[in-house]
Amino acid sequence: MSIAANLKHLWAELPEGVQLVAVSKFHPNEAIEEAYRAGQRIFGENKVQEMSAKYISLPKDIQWHFIGHLQTNKIKYIIPYVTLIHGVDSYRLLSEINKYAVKADRVVKCLLQIHIAQEETKFGFNYDECQTMLSQGTWKELSNVQICGLMSMASNIDNVDQIKKEFSQLHDFFLKVKQEYFSDFEYFTELSIGMSDDYKLAIEEGSTLVRIGSRIFGERYY
Ligand SMILES: *Cc1c(COP(=O)(O)O)cnc(C)c1O
């Protein structure tokens, strides 16, 4: 199947209120252009250099979402154009993003990354760490970042019940922090969960942003 056909198939499946982030990491500009011609506008990348190179050469109405682990020394390269930073996993990173956003005179939208998977290697706050950070409240003083929601990855396993459980606990946590900390911040609306193999489960558990790569562009060759 072609990229355009894969996209049409996915769009038809997404309920109202769920947006598709087409994860184009490791795929060439030609693949993104094909998706763009089919009508896709939101693309996700996980490497600063790769995303910036693509930003420069591709149409300017593309919305670039950074979905990788962001190192503080690279923030400045994406601040001028990034639409949403999904993987903010420390207060320090959030406040560094704010610093560069102030300099660039932009307000930058971010998601807090929560670690819900069984694997040790994935980045993110655990629930307690996130709650502690939010209750400290200093994030409210960061004038040029907006915490728009949460992002996470489920365990990389075939056990549907386990994945459902992880997503559903995250959804509960999302609703809880939304009520406790963000009742005055109407932009706290996004739950970024779901990839090629688990996006249907994620949608059932309240996803508003699915991040899908291989199901659109095919396998990646690293
Ligand atoms: C690569 C990646 C995806 C997309 O993965 P697929 O399985 O190809 O859909 C989604 N989210 C993040 C954070 C990724 O790094």
Coordinates of N, CA and C and ligand atoms in Angstrom, one line a residue:
M1 N 0.8 -1.2 0.0 CA 0.0 0.0 0.0 C 0.9 1.3 0.0
S2 N 0.3 2.3 -0.6 CA 1.1 3.6 -0.7 C 0.9 4.3 0.6
I3 N 1.8 5.3 0.8 CA 1.7 6.2 2.0 C 0.3 6.9 2.0
A4 N -0.1 7.4 0.9 CA -1.4 8.1 0.8 C -2.6 7.1 1.2
A5 N -2.5 5.9 0.7 CA -3.5 4.9 1.1 C -3.5 4.5 2.5
N6 N -2.3 4.4 3.1 CA -2.2 4.1 4.5 C -2.8 5.2 5.4
L7 N -2.5 6.5 4.9 CA -3.1 7.6 5.7 C -4.6 7.7 5.6
K8 N -5.1 7.4 4.4 CA -6.6 7.5 4.3 C -7.3 6.5 5.2
H9 N -6.6 5.3 5.2 CA -7.1 4.2 6.0 C -7.2 4.7 7.5
L10 N -6.1 5.3 8.0 CA -6.0 5.7 9.4 C -6.9 6.9 9.7
W11 N -7.0 7.9 8.8 CA -7.9 9.0 9.1 C -9.3 8.5 9.3
A12 N -9.7 7.5 8.4 CA -11.1 7.0 8.5 C -11.3 6.3 9.9
E13 N -10.3 5.9 10.5 CA -10.5 5.2 11.8 C -10.5 6.1 13.0
L14 N -9.9 7.3 12.8 CA -9.8 8.2 14.0 C -11.1 8.9 14.3
P15 N -11.5 8.8 15.6 CA -12.7 9.5 16.0 C -12.4 11.0 16.0
E16 N -13.5 11.8 16.0 CA -13.5 13.2 16.2 C -12.6 13.5 17.4
G17 N -11.7 14.5 17.3 CA -11.0 14.9 18.5 C -9.6 14.1 18.7
V18 N -9.4 13.2 17.8 CA -8.1 12.5 17.8 C -7.3 12.9 16.6
Q19 N -6.1 13.5 16.9 CA -5.2 13.9 15.7 C -4.1 12.9 15.5
L20 N -3.7 12.8 14.2 CA -2.7 11.9 13.8 C -1.3 12.7 13.7
V21 N -0.3 12.2 14.4 CA 1.1 12.7 14.2 C 1.7 11.6 13.4
A22 N 2.1 12.0 12.2 CA 2.8 11.0 11.3 C 4.3 11.0 11.6
V23 N 4.7 9.9 12.2 CA 6.1 9.8 12.7 C 7.0 9.5 11.5
S24 N 7.8 10.5 11.1 CA 8.5 10.4 9.8 C 10.0 10.2 10.1
K25 N 10.4 9.9 11.3 CA 11.9 9.8 11.6 C 12.5 8.7 10.7
F26 N 13.7 9.0 10.3 CA 14.5 8.1 9.4 C 14.0 7.9 8.0
H27 N 12.8 8.6 7.7 CA 12.3 8.5 6.3 C 12.7 9.8 5.6
P28 N 12.9 9.7 4.3 CA 13.4 10.8 3.5 C 12.3 11.9 3.2
N29 N 12.7 13.0 2.8 CA 11.8 14.1 2.5 C 10.7 13.7 1.5
E30 N 11.1 12.8 0.5 CA 10.1 12.4 -0.5 C 8.9 11.7 0.1
A31 N 9.2 10.9 1.2 CA 8.1 10.2 1.9 C 7.2 11.2 2.6
I32 N 7.8 12.2 3.2 CA 7.0 13.2 3.9 C 6.2 14.0 2.8
E33 N 6.8 14.3 1.7 CA 6.1 15.1 0.6 C 4.9 14.3 0.1
E34 N 5.0 13.0 0.0 CA 3.9 12.2 -0.4 C 2.8 12.3 0.6
A35 N 3.1 12.2 1.9 CA 2.1 12.3 2.9 C 1.5 13.7 2.9
Y36 N 2.3 14.7 2.7 CA 1.8 16.1 2.7 C 0.8 16.3 1.5
R37 N 1.2 15.8 0.4 CA 0.3 15.9 -0.8 C -1.1 15.2 -0.5
A38 N -1.0 14.1 0.3 CA -2.3 13.4 0.6 C -3.1 14.2 1.6
G39 N -2.5 15.2 2.3 CA -3.2 16.1 3.2 C -2.7 16.1 4.6
Q40 N -1.7 15.3 4.9 CA -1.2 15.2 6.3 C -0.4 16.5 6.6
R41 N -0.6 17.1 7.8 CA 0.2 18.3 8.1 C 1.0 18.2 9.4
I42 N 0.7 17.2 10.2 CA 1.4 17.1 11.5 C 2.4 15.9 11.4
F43 N 3.7 16.2 11.6 CA 4.8 15.2 11.5 C 5.6 15.2 12.8
G44 N 6.0 14.0 13.2 CA 6.8 13.8 14.4 C 8.2 13.3 14.1
E45 N 9.1 13.9 14.8 CA 10.5 13.5 14.6 C 11.2 13.4 16.0
N46 N 12.2 12.5 16.1 CA 12.8 12.4 17.4 C 14.3 12.8 17.5
K47 N 14.8 13.4 16.4 CA 16.2 13.9 16.4 C 16.2 15.3 16.0
V48 N 16.9 16.2 16.8 CA 16.9 17.6 16.5 C 17.4 17.9 15.2
Q49 N 18.6 17.4 14.8 CA 19.2 17.7 13.6 C 18.3 17.3 12.4
E50 N 17.8 16.1 12.5 CA 17.0 15.6 11.4 C 15.7 16.4 11.2
M51 N 15.1 16.8 12.3 CA 13.8 17.6 12.2 C 14.1 18.9 11.6
S52 N 15.2 19.6 12.1 CA 15.6 20.9 11.6 C 15.9 20.9 10.1
A53 N 16.6 19.9 9.7 CA 16.9 19.8 8.2 C 15.6 19.6 7.4
K54 N 14.7 18.8 7.9 CA 13.4 18.6 7.2 C 12.6 19.9 7.2
Y55 N 12.6 20.6 8.4 CA 11.8 21.8 8.5 C 12.3 22.8 7.4
I56 N 13.6 22.9 7.3 CA 14.2 23.9 6.3 C 13.8 23.6 4.9
S57 N 13.7 22.3 4.5 CA 13.5 22.1 3.1 C 12.0 21.7 2.7
L58 N 11.2 21.6 3.7 CA 9.8 21.2 3.4 C 8.8 22.3 3.6
P59 N 7.6 22.2 3.1 CA 6.6 23.3 3.2 C 6.4 23.8 4.6
K60 N 6.2 25.1 4.7 CA 6.3 25.8 6.0 C 5.0 25.7 6.7
D61 N 3.9 25.1 6.1 CA 2.7 24.9 6.9 C 2.7 23.6 7.6
I62 N 3.8 22.8 7.5 CA 3.9 21.6 8.3 C 4.0 21.9 9.8
Q63 N 3.3 21.2 10.6 CA 3.5 21.3 12.1 C 4.4 20.2 12.6
W64 N 5.5 20.7 13.1 CA 6.6 19.7 13.6 C 6.4 19.4 15.1
H65 N 6.2 18.2 15.4 CA 6.2 17.7 16.8 C 7.5 17.0 17.1
F66 N 8.1 17.4 18.2 CA 9.3 16.7 18.6 C 8.9 15.7 19.6
I67 N 9.2 14.4 19.3 CA 8.7 13.3 20.1 C 9.9 12.5 20.8
G68 N 11.1 13.0 20.6 CA 12.2 12.3 21.2 C 12.7 12.8 22.5
H69 N 13.8 12.4 23.0 CA 14.4 12.8 24.2 C 15.2 14.1 23.9
L70 N 14.8 15.2 24.4 CA 15.4 16.5 24.1 C 16.6 16.9 25.0
Q71 N 17.8 17.0 24.5 CA 18.9 17.5 25.3 C 18.9 19.0 25.4
T72 N 19.2 19.5 26.6 CA 19.1 20.9 26.8 C 20.0 21.7 25.9
N73 N 21.1 21.2 25.5 CA 22.0 22.0 24.6 C 21.4 22.0 23.2
K74 N 20.4 21.3 22.9 CA 19.8 21.4 21.5 C 18.4 22.1 21.4
I75 N 18.0 22.5 22.6 CA 16.6 23.2 22.6 C 16.6 24.3 21.6
K76 N 17.6 25.1 21.6 CA 17.6 26.4 20.8 C 17.4 26.2 19.3
Y77 N 17.7 25.0 18.8 CA 17.6 24.8 17.4 C 16.1 24.6 17.0
I78 N 15.3 24.1 17.9 CA 13.9 23.8 17.5 C 12.9 24.8 17.9
I79 N 13.3 25.6 18.9 CA 12.4 26.6 19.5 C 11.8 27.6 18.5
P80 N 12.5 28.0 17.4 CA 11.9 28.9 16.5 C 10.7 28.4 15.7
Y81 N 10.6 27.1 15.6 CA 9.5 26.6 14.7 C 8.7 25.4 15.3
V82 N 9.1 24.8 16.4 CA 8.4 23.6 16.8 C 7.0 23.9 17.3
T83 N 6.0 23.0 17.0 CA 4.6 23.2 17.3 C 4.3 22.6 18.7
L84 N 4.9 21.4 19.0 CA 4.6 20.7 20.3 C 5.8 19.9 20.6
I85 N 6.3 20.0 21.9 CA 7.4 19.1 22.4 C 6.7 18.1 23.3
H86 N 6.8 16.8 22.8 CA 6.0 15.8 23.6 C 6.7 15.3 24.8
G87 N 8.1 15.2 24.8 CA 8.8 14.4 25.8 C 9.5 15.2 26.9
V88 N 8.7 16.1 27.6 CA 9.4 16.9 28.6 C 9.4 16.0 29.9
D89 N 10.5 15.6 30.4 CA 10.6 14.7 31.5 C 11.3 15.2 32.7
S90 N 11.5 16.5 32.8 CA 12.0 17.1 34.0 C 11.7 18.5 34.1
Y91 N 11.6 19.0 35.4 CA 11.3 20.5 35.5 C 12.5 21.3 34.9
R92 N 13.7 20.8 35.0 CA 14.8 21.5 34.5 C 14.7 21.7 33.0
L93 N 14.3 20.6 32.3 CA 14.1 20.7 30.8 C 13.0 21.8 30.5
L94 N 11.9 21.7 31.3 CA 10.8 22.7 31.1 C 11.3 24.1 31.2
S95 N 12.1 24.3 32.3 CA 12.5 25.7 32.5 C 13.6 26.1 31.5
E96 N 14.3 25.2 31.0 CA 15.3 25.6 29.9 C 14.5 25.9 28.6
I97 N 13.5 25.1 28.3 CA 12.7 25.4 27.1 C 12.1 26.8 27.3
N98 N 11.6 27.1 28.5 CA 11.1 28.4 28.8 C 12.1 29.6 28.5
K99 N 13.3 29.3 28.9 CA 14.3 30.3 28.8 C 14.5 30.7 27.3
Y100 N 14.7 29.6 26.5 CA 14.9 29.9 25.0 C 13.6 30.4 24.4
A101 N 12.4 30.0 24.9 CA 11.2 30.5 24.3 C 11.0 32.0 24.6
V102 N 11.5 32.4 25.8 CA 11.5 33.9 26.1 C 12.4 34.6 25.1
K103 N 13.6 34.1 24.9 CA 14.5 34.8 24.0 C 13.9 34.9 22.6
A104 N 13.2 33.8 22.2 CA 12.7 33.8 20.8 C 11.3 34.5 20.8
D105 N 10.8 35.0 21.9 CA 9.5 35.6 22.0 C 8.4 34.7 21.4
R106 N 8.4 33.5 21.8 CA 7.4 32.5 21.4 C 6.8 31.8 22.7
V107 N 5.6 31.4 22.6 CA 5.1 30.5 23.6 C 5.1 29.1 23.1
V108 N 5.8 28.2 23.8 CA 6.0 26.8 23.2 C 5.1 25.8 24.0
K109 N 4.4 25.0 23.3 CA 3.5 24.0 23.9 C 4.3 22.8 24.2
C110 N 4.1 22.2 25.4 CA 4.8 21.0 25.8 C 3.9 20.0 26.4
L111 N 4.3 18.7 26.4 CA 3.6 17.7 27.1 C 4.6 17.1 28.1
L112 N 4.1 16.7 29.3 CA 4.9 16.0 30.2 C 5.0 14.5 29.9
Q113 N 6.2 14.0 29.8 CA 6.3 12.5 29.5 C 6.2 11.7 30.8
I114 N 5.3 10.7 30.8 CA 5.1 9.9 32.0 C 5.6 8.5 31.7
H115 N 6.3 7.9 32.6 CA 6.8 6.5 32.4 C 5.8 5.6 32.9
I116 N 5.2 4.8 32.0 CA 4.2 3.8 32.5 C 4.6 2.4 32.1
A117 N 5.6 2.2 31.3 CA 6.0 0.9 30.8 C 6.8 0.1 31.8
Q118 N 6.8 -1.2 31.6 CA 7.6 -2.1 32.5 C 9.1 -1.9 32.2
E119 N 9.4 -1.6 31.0 CA 10.9 -1.5 30.7 C 11.5 -0.4 31.4
E120 N 12.7 -0.6 31.9 CA 13.5 0.4 32.6 C 13.9 1.5 31.8
T121 N 14.1 1.3 30.5 CA 14.9 2.2 29.7 C 14.2 3.5 29.2
K122 N 12.8 3.5 29.3 CA 12.1 4.6 28.7 C 12.1 5.8 29.7
F123 N 12.2 7.0 29.1 CA 12.3 8.2 29.8 C 11.0 8.6 30.4
G124 N 11.0 9.5 31.3 CA 9.7 10.1 31.8 C 9.6 10.2 33.3
F125 N 8.7 11.0 33.8 CA 8.4 11.1 35.2 C 7.6 9.8 35.6
N126 N 7.8 9.3 36.8 CA 6.7 8.4 37.3 C 5.6 9.3 37.9
Y127 N 4.5 8.6 38.2 CA 3.3 9.4 38.7 C 3.6 10.3 39.9
D128 N 4.4 9.8 40.8 CA 4.7 10.5 42.0 C 5.6 11.7 41.7
E129 N 6.6 11.5 40.9 CA 7.5 12.6 40.5 C 6.7 13.7 39.8
C130 N 5.8 13.3 38.9 CA 5.0 14.3 38.2 C 4.1 15.1 39.1
Q131 N 3.5 14.4 40.0 CA 2.6 15.0 41.0 C 3.4 16.0 41.9
T132 N 4.5 15.6 42.3 CA 5.4 16.4 43.1 C 5.8 17.7 42.4
M133 N 6.2 17.5 41.2 CA 6.6 18.7 40.4 C 5.4 19.7 40.2
L134 N 4.3 19.1 39.9 CA 3.1 20.0 39.7 C 2.7 20.7 41.0
S135 N 2.8 20.0 42.1 CA 2.3 20.5 43.3 C 3.2 21.7 43.8
Q136 N 4.5 21.6 43.4 CA 5.4 22.7 43.8 C 5.0 24.0 43.2
G137 N 4.4 23.9 42.0 CA 3.8 25.1 41.5 C 4.6 26.1 40.7
T138 N 6.0 26.0 40.8 CA 6.8 27.0 40.1 C 6.7 27.0 38.6
W139 N 6.2 25.9 38.1 CA 5.9 25.8 36.6 C 5.0 26.9 36.2
K140 N 4.1 27.4 37.1 CA 3.2 28.4 36.7 C 3.9 29.8 36.4
E141 N 5.1 29.9 36.9 CA 5.9 31.1 36.7 C 6.6 31.1 35.3
L142 N 6.6 30.0 34.7 CA 7.3 29.9 33.4 C 6.4 30.5 32.3
S143 N 6.7 31.8 31.9 CA 5.7 32.6 31.1 C 5.6 32.1 29.7
N144 N 6.6 31.4 29.2 CA 6.6 31.1 27.7 C 6.5 29.6 27.4
V145 N 6.1 28.8 28.4 CA 5.7 27.4 28.0 C 4.3 27.1 28.5
Q146 N 3.6 26.3 27.7 CA 2.3 25.9 28.1 C 2.3 24.3 28.3
I147 N 2.0 23.8 29.4 CA 1.8 22.4 29.6 C 0.5 22.0 29.1
C148 N 0.4 21.4 27.9 CA -0.8 21.1 27.2 C -1.4 19.7 27.5
G149 N -0.6 18.9 28.2 CA -1.1 17.5 28.5 C 0.0 16.6 28.8
L150 N -0.3 15.3 28.6 CA 0.7 14.2 29.0 C 1.0 13.4 27.7
M151 N 2.2 12.8 27.8 CA 2.6 11.8 26.7 C 3.2 10.6 27.3
S152 N 3.0 9.5 26.7 CA 3.6 8.2 27.2 C 3.7 7.1 26.2
M153 N 4.4 6.1 26.6 CA 4.5 4.9 25.7 C 4.2 3.7 26.6
A154 N 3.4 2.8 26.1 CA 3.1 1.6 26.9 C 4.2 0.6 26.7
S155 N 4.2 -0.4 27.5 CA 5.2 -1.5 27.4 C 5.2 -2.1 26.0
N156 N 6.4 -2.4 25.5 CA 6.5 -3.0 24.2 C 6.3 -4.5 24.2
I157 N 5.0 -4.9 24.4 CA 4.7 -6.3 24.6 C 3.4 -6.6 23.8
D158 N 3.0 -7.9 23.7 CA 1.8 -8.3 23.0 C 0.6 -8.4 24.0
N159 N 0.8 -8.3 25.3 CA -0.2 -8.5 26.2 C -1.2 -7.3 26.3
V160 N -2.3 -7.5 25.6 CA -3.3 -6.5 25.4 C -3.8 -5.9 26.7
D161 N -4.1 -6.9 27.7 CA -4.6 -6.4 29.0 C -3.7 -5.5 29.7
Q162 N -2.4 -5.9 29.6 CA -1.4 -5.0 30.3 C -1.3 -3.6 29.7
I163 N -1.3 -3.6 28.4 CA -1.3 -2.3 27.7 C -2.5 -1.5 28.0
K164 N -3.7 -2.1 28.0 CA -4.9 -1.4 28.3 C -4.8 -0.8 29.8
K165 N -4.3 -1.7 30.7 CA -4.2 -1.2 32.1 C -3.3 0.0 32.2
E166 N -2.1 0.0 31.5 CA -1.2 1.1 31.5 C -1.9 2.4 31.0
F167 N -2.6 2.2 29.9 CA -3.2 3.4 29.3 C -4.3 3.9 30.2
S168 N -5.1 3.0 30.7 CA -6.2 3.4 31.5 C -5.8 4.1 32.8
Q169 N -4.7 3.6 33.4 CA -4.2 4.3 34.6 C -3.7 5.7 34.3
L170 N -3.1 5.8 33.1 CA -2.6 7.1 32.7 C -3.7 8.0 32.5
H171 N -4.8 7.5 31.8 CA -6.0 8.4 31.6 C -6.6 8.9 32.9
D172 N -6.6 8.0 33.9 CA -7.1 8.4 35.2 C -6.2 9.5 35.8
F173 N -4.9 9.3 35.7 CA -4.0 10.3 36.2 C -4.1 11.6 35.5
F174 N -4.3 11.6 34.2 CA -4.5 12.8 33.4 C -5.7 13.6 33.9
L175 N -6.8 12.9 34.1 CA -8.0 13.5 34.6 C -7.8 14.1 36.0
K176 N -7.1 13.4 36.8 CA -6.8 13.9 38.1 C -6.0 15.1 38.2
V177 N -4.9 15.1 37.4 CA -4.0 16.3 37.5 C -4.7 17.5 36.7
K178 N -5.5 17.2 35.7 CA -6.2 18.2 35.0 C -7.1 19.0 36.0
Q179 N -7.8 18.2 36.8 CA -8.7 18.8 37.8 C -7.9 19.5 38.9
E180 N -6.9 18.9 39.4 CA -6.2 19.4 40.5 C -5.3 20.6 40.2
Y181 N -4.7 20.6 39.1 CA -3.7 21.7 38.8 C -4.0 22.6 37.6
F182 N -4.9 22.1 36.7 CA -5.0 22.8 35.4 C -6.4 23.3 35.2
S183 N -7.2 23.4 36.3 CA -8.6 23.9 36.0 C -8.7 25.3 35.5
D184 N -7.6 26.1 35.8 CA -7.5 27.5 35.2 C -6.8 27.5 33.9
F185 N -6.4 26.4 33.4 CA -5.6 26.4 32.1 C -6.3 25.5 31.1
E186 N -7.1 26.2 30.3 CA -8.0 25.4 29.4 C -7.2 24.7 28.3
Y187 N -6.0 25.0 28.1 CA -5.2 24.3 27.1 C -4.7 23.0 27.5
F188 N -4.9 22.6 28.8 CA -4.4 21.2 29.2 C -5.5 20.2 28.7
T189 N -5.3 19.7 27.5 CA -6.3 18.9 26.8 C -5.8 17.6 26.2
E190 N -4.4 17.5 26.0 CA -3.9 16.5 25.1 C -3.4 15.3 25.9
L191 N -3.7 14.1 25.4 CA -3.1 12.9 25.9 C -2.5 12.2 24.7
S192 N -1.2 12.2 24.6 CA -0.5 11.6 23.5 C 0.0 10.2 23.8
I193 N -0.9 9.3 23.4 CA -0.6 7.9 23.5 C -1.1 7.1 22.3
G194 N -0.4 6.0 22.0 CA -0.8 5.2 20.8 C 0.2 5.3 19.7
M195 N 0.7 4.1 19.3 CA 1.7 4.0 18.2 C 1.1 2.9 17.2
S196 N 1.9 2.5 16.2 CA 1.4 1.7 15.2 C 0.7 0.4 15.7
D197 N 1.3 -0.2 16.8 CA 0.7 -1.5 17.3 C -0.3 -1.3 18.4
D198 N -0.5 -0.1 18.9 CA -1.4 -0.1 20.1 C -2.4 1.2 20.0
Y199 N -2.5 1.8 18.8 CA -3.2 3.1 18.8 C -4.7 2.8 19.0
K200 N -5.2 1.7 18.6 CA -6.7 1.4 18.8 C -7.0 1.4 20.3
L201 N -6.1 0.7 21.1 CA -6.3 0.6 22.5 C -6.2 2.0 23.1
A202 N -5.2 2.8 22.6 CA -5.0 4.1 23.2 C -6.2 5.0 22.9
I203 N -6.8 4.9 21.8 CA -8.0 5.7 21.5 C -9.1 5.3 22.4
E204 N -9.3 4.0 22.7 CA -10.3 3.6 23.7 C -10.0 4.2 25.0
E205 N -8.8 4.4 25.3 CA -8.4 4.9 26.7 C -8.2 6.4 26.7
G206 N -8.7 7.1 25.7 CA -8.7 8.6 25.8 C -7.7 9.4 25.1
S207 N -6.9 8.7 24.2 CA -5.9 9.4 23.4 C -6.5 10.6 22.6
T208 N -5.8 11.7 22.5 CA -6.1 12.8 21.6 C -5.1 13.0 20.5
L209 N -3.9 12.3 20.7 CA -2.9 12.4 19.7 C -2.2 11.0 19.5
V210 N -2.4 10.4 18.4 CA -1.7 9.1 18.2 C -0.4 9.4 17.3
R211 N 0.6 8.8 17.7 CA 1.9 9.0 17.0 C 2.3 7.7 16.2
I212 N 2.0 7.8 14.9 CA 2.1 6.5 14.1 C 3.2 6.7 13.0
G213 N 4.1 5.7 13.0 CA 5.2 5.8 12.0 C 5.1 4.6 11.0
S214 N 5.5 3.4 11.4 CA 5.6 2.3 10.5 C 4.3 2.0 9.8
R215 N 3.2 2.2 10.4 CA 1.9 1.8 9.7 C 1.6 2.8 8.5
I216 N 2.3 3.9 8.5 CA 2.2 4.9 7.4 C 3.3 4.7 6.4
F217 N 4.5 4.7 6.9 CA 5.7 4.8 6.0 C 6.4 3.5 5.8
G218 N 6.0 2.5 6.5 CA 6.7 1.2 6.4 C 7.8 1.0 7.4
E219 N 8.5 0.0 7.3 CA 9.5 -0.3 8.3 C 10.6 0.8 8.2
R220 N 11.3 1.0 9.3 CA 12.4 1.9 9.3 C 13.7 1.1 9.3
Y221 N 14.7 1.6 8.5 CA 16.0 0.9 8.5 C 17.0 1.9 9.1
Y222 N 17.4 1.5 10.3 CA 18.3 2.4 11.1 C 19.7 2.3 10.6
Ligands
LIG1 C1 9.1 5.9 16.7 C2 8.1 6.5 17.6 C3 6.7 6.3 17.4 C4 6.2 5.6 16.2 O1 6.4 4.2 16.3 P1 5.7 3.2 15.2 O2 5.7 1.9 16.0 O3 6.5 3.2 14.0 O4 4.3 3.7 15.0 C5 5.9 6.9 18.3 N1 6.3 7.6 19.4 C6 7.6 7.7 19.7 C7 8.0 8.4 20.9 C8 8.6 7.2 18.8 O5 9.9 7.3 19.1

